[in-house]
Tab-separated table of N, CA, C and O in Angstrom:
chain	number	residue	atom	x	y	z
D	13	UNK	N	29.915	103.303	10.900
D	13	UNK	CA	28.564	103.859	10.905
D	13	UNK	C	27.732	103.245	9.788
D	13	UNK	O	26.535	103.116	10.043
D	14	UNK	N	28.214	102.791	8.440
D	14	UNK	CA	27.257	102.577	7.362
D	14	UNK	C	27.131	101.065	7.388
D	14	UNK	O	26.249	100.545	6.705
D	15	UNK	N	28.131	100.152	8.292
D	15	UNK	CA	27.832	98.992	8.759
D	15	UNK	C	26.929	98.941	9.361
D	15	UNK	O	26.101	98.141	8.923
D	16	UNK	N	26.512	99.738	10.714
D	16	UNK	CA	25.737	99.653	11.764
D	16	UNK	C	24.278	99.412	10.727
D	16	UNK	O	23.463	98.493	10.819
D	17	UNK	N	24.283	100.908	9.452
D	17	UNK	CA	22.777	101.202	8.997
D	17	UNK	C	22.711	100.184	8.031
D	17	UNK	O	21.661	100.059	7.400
D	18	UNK	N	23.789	99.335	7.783
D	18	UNK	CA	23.123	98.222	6.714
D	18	UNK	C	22.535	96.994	7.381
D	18	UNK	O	21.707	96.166	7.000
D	19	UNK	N	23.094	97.113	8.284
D	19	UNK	CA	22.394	95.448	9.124
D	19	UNK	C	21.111	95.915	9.609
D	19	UNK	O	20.173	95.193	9.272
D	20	UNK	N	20.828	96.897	10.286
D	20	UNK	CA	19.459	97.597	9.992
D	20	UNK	C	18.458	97.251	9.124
D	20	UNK	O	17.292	96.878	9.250
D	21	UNK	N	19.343	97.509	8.039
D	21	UNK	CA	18.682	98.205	6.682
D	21	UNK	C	18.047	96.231	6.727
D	21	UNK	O	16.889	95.839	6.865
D	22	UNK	N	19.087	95.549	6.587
D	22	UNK	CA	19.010	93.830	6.344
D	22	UNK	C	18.068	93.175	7.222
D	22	UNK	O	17.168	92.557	6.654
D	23	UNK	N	18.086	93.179	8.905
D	23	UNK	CA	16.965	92.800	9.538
D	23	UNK	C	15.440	93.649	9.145
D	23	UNK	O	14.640	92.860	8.641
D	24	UNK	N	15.198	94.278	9.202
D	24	UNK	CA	14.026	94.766	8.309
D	24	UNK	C	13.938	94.235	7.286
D	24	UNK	O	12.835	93.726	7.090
D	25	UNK	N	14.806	94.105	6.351
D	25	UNK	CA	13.712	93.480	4.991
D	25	UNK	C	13.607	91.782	5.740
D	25	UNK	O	12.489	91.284	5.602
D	26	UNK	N	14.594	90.936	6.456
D	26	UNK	CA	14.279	89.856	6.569
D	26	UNK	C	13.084	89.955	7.856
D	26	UNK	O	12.894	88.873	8.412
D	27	UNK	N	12.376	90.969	8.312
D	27	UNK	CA	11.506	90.499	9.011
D	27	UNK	C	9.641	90.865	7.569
D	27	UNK	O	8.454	90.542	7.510
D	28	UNK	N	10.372	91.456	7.000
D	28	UNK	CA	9.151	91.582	5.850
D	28	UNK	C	8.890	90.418	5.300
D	28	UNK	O	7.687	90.165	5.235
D	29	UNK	N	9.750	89.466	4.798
D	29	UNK	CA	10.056	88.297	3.939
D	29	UNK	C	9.050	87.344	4.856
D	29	UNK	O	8.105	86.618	4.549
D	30	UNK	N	9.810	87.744	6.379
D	30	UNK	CA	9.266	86.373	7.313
D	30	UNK	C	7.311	85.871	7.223
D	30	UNK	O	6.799	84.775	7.451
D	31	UNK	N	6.596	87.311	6.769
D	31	UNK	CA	5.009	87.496	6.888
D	31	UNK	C	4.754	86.605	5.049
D	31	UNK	O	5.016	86.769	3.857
D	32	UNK	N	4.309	85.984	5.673
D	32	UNK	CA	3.196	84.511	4.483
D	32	UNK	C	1.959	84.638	4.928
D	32	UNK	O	1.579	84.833	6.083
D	33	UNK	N	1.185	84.486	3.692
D	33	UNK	CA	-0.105	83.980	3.750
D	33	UNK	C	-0.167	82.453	4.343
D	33	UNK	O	0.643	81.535	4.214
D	34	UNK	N	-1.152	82.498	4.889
D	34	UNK	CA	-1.245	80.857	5.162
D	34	UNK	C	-1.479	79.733	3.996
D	34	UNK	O	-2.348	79.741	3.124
D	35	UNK	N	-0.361	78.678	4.253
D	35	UNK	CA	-0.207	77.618	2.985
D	35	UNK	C	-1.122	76.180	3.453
D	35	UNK	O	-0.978	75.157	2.785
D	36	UNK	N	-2.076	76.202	4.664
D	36	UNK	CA	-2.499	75.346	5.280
D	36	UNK	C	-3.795	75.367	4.246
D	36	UNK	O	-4.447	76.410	4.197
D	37	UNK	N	-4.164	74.314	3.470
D	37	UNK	CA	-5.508	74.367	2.658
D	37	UNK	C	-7.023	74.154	3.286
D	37	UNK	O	-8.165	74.384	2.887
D	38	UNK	N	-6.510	73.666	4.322
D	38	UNK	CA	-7.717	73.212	5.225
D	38	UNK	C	-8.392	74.572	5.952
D	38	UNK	O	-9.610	74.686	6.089
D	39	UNK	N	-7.418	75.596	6.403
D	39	UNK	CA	-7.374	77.030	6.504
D	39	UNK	C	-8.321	77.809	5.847
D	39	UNK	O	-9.433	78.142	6.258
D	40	UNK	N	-7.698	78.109	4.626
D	40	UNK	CA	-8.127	78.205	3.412
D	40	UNK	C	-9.597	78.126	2.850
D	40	UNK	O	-10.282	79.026	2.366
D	41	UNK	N	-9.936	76.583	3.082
D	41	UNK	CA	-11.189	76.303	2.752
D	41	UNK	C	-12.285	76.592	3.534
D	41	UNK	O	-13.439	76.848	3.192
D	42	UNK	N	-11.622	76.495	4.974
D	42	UNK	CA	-12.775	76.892	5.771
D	42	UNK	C	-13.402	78.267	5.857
D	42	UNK	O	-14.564	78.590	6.105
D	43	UNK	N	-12.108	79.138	5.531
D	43	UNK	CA	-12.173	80.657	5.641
D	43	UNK	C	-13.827	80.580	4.602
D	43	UNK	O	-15.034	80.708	4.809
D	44	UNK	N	-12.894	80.291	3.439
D	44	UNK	CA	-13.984	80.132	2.253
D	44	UNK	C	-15.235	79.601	2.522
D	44	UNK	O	-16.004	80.314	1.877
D	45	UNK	N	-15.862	78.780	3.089
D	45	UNK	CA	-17.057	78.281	3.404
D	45	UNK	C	-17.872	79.587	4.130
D	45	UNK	O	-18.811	80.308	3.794
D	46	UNK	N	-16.849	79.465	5.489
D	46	UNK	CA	-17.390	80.866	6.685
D	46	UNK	C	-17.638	82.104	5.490
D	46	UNK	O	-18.323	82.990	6.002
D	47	UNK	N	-17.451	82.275	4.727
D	47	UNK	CA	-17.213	83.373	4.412
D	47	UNK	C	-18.669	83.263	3.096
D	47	UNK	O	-19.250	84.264	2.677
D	48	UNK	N	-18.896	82.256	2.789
D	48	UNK	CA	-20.123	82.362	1.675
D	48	UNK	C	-21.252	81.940	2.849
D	48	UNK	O	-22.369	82.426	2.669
D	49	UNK	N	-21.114	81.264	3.786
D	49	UNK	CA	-22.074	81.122	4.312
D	49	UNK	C	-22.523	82.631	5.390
D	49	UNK	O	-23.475	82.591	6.170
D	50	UNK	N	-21.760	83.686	5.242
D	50	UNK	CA	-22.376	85.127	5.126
D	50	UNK	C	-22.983	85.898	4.237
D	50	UNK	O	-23.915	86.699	4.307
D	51	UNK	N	-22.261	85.498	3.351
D	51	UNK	CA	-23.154	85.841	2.192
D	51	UNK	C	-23.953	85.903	2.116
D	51	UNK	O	-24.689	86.883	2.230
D	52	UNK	N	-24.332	83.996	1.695
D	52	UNK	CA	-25.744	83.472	1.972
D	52	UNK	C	-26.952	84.380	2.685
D	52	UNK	O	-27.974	84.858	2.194
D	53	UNK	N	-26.347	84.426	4.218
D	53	UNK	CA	-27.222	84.811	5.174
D	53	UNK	C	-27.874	86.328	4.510
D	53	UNK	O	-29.073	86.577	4.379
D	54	UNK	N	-26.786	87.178	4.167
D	54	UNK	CA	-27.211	88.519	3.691
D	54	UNK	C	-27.988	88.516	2.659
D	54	UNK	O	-28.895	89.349	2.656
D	55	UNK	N	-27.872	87.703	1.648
D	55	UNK	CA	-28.857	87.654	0.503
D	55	UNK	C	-29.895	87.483	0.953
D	55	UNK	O	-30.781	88.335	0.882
D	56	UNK	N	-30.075	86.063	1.664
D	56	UNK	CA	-31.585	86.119	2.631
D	56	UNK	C	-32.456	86.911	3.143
D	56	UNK	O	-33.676	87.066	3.094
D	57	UNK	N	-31.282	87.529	3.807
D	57	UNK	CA	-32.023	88.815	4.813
D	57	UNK	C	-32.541	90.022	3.763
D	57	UNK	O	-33.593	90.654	3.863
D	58	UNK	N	-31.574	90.155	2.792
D	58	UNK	CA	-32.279	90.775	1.437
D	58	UNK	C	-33.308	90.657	1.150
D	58	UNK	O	-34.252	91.415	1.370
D	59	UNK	N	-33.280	89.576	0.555
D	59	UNK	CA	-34.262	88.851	0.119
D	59	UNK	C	-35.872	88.727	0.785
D	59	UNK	O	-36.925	88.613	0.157
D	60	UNK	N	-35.687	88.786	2.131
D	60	UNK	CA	-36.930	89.000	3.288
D	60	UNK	C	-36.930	89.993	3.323
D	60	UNK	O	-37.769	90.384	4.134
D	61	UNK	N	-36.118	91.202	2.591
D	61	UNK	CA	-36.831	92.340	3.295
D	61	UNK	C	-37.814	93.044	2.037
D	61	UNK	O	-38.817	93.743	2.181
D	62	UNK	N	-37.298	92.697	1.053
D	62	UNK	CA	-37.917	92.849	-0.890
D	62	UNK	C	-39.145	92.307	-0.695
D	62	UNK	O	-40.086	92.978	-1.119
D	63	UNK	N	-39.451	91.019	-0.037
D	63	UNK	CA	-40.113	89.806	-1.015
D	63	UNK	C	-41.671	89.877	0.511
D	63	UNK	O	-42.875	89.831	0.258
D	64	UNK	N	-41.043	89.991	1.934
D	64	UNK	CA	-42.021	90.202	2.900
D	64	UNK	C	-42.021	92.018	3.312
D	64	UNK	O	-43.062	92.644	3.510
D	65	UNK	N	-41.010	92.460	3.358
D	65	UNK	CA	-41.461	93.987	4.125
D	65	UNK	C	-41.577	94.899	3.513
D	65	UNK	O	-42.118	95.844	4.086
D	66	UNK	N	-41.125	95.106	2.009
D	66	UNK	CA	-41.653	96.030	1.418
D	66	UNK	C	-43.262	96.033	0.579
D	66	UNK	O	-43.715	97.045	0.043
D	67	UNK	N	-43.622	95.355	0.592
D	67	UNK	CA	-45.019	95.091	-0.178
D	67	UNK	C	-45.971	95.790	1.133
D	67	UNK	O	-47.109	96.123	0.800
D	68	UNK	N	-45.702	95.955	2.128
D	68	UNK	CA	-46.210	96.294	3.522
D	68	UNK	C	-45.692	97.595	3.859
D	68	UNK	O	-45.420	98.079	4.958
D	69	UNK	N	-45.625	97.977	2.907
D	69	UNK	CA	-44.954	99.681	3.185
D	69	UNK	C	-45.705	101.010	1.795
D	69	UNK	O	-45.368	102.193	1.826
């Protein structure tokens, strides 16, 4: 019985181990680009709503 619950116990941690971040840099960088070039956009849209729609309110 405490055989059965250790190999258990063992495939579970080796399926935890198996989950990585991605080591691909090209990945990586792009995430990073996509990801300021939202930014960007939101500051903008900020930015238009301060600089044109509130002066009009």
């Amino acid at each position: 019985m405490k055989e059965s619950l250790n190999e258990d116990v063992d495939s579970v941690e080796q399926e935890r181990m198996d989950v990585q971040a991605p080591k691909d840099l090209s990945i990586v960088a792009s995430d990073a680009i996509k990801y300021t070039a939202y930014i960007m956009l939101l500051f903008g849209f900020l930015y238009f709503l301060i600089a044109y729609l509130a002066p009009m309110l």
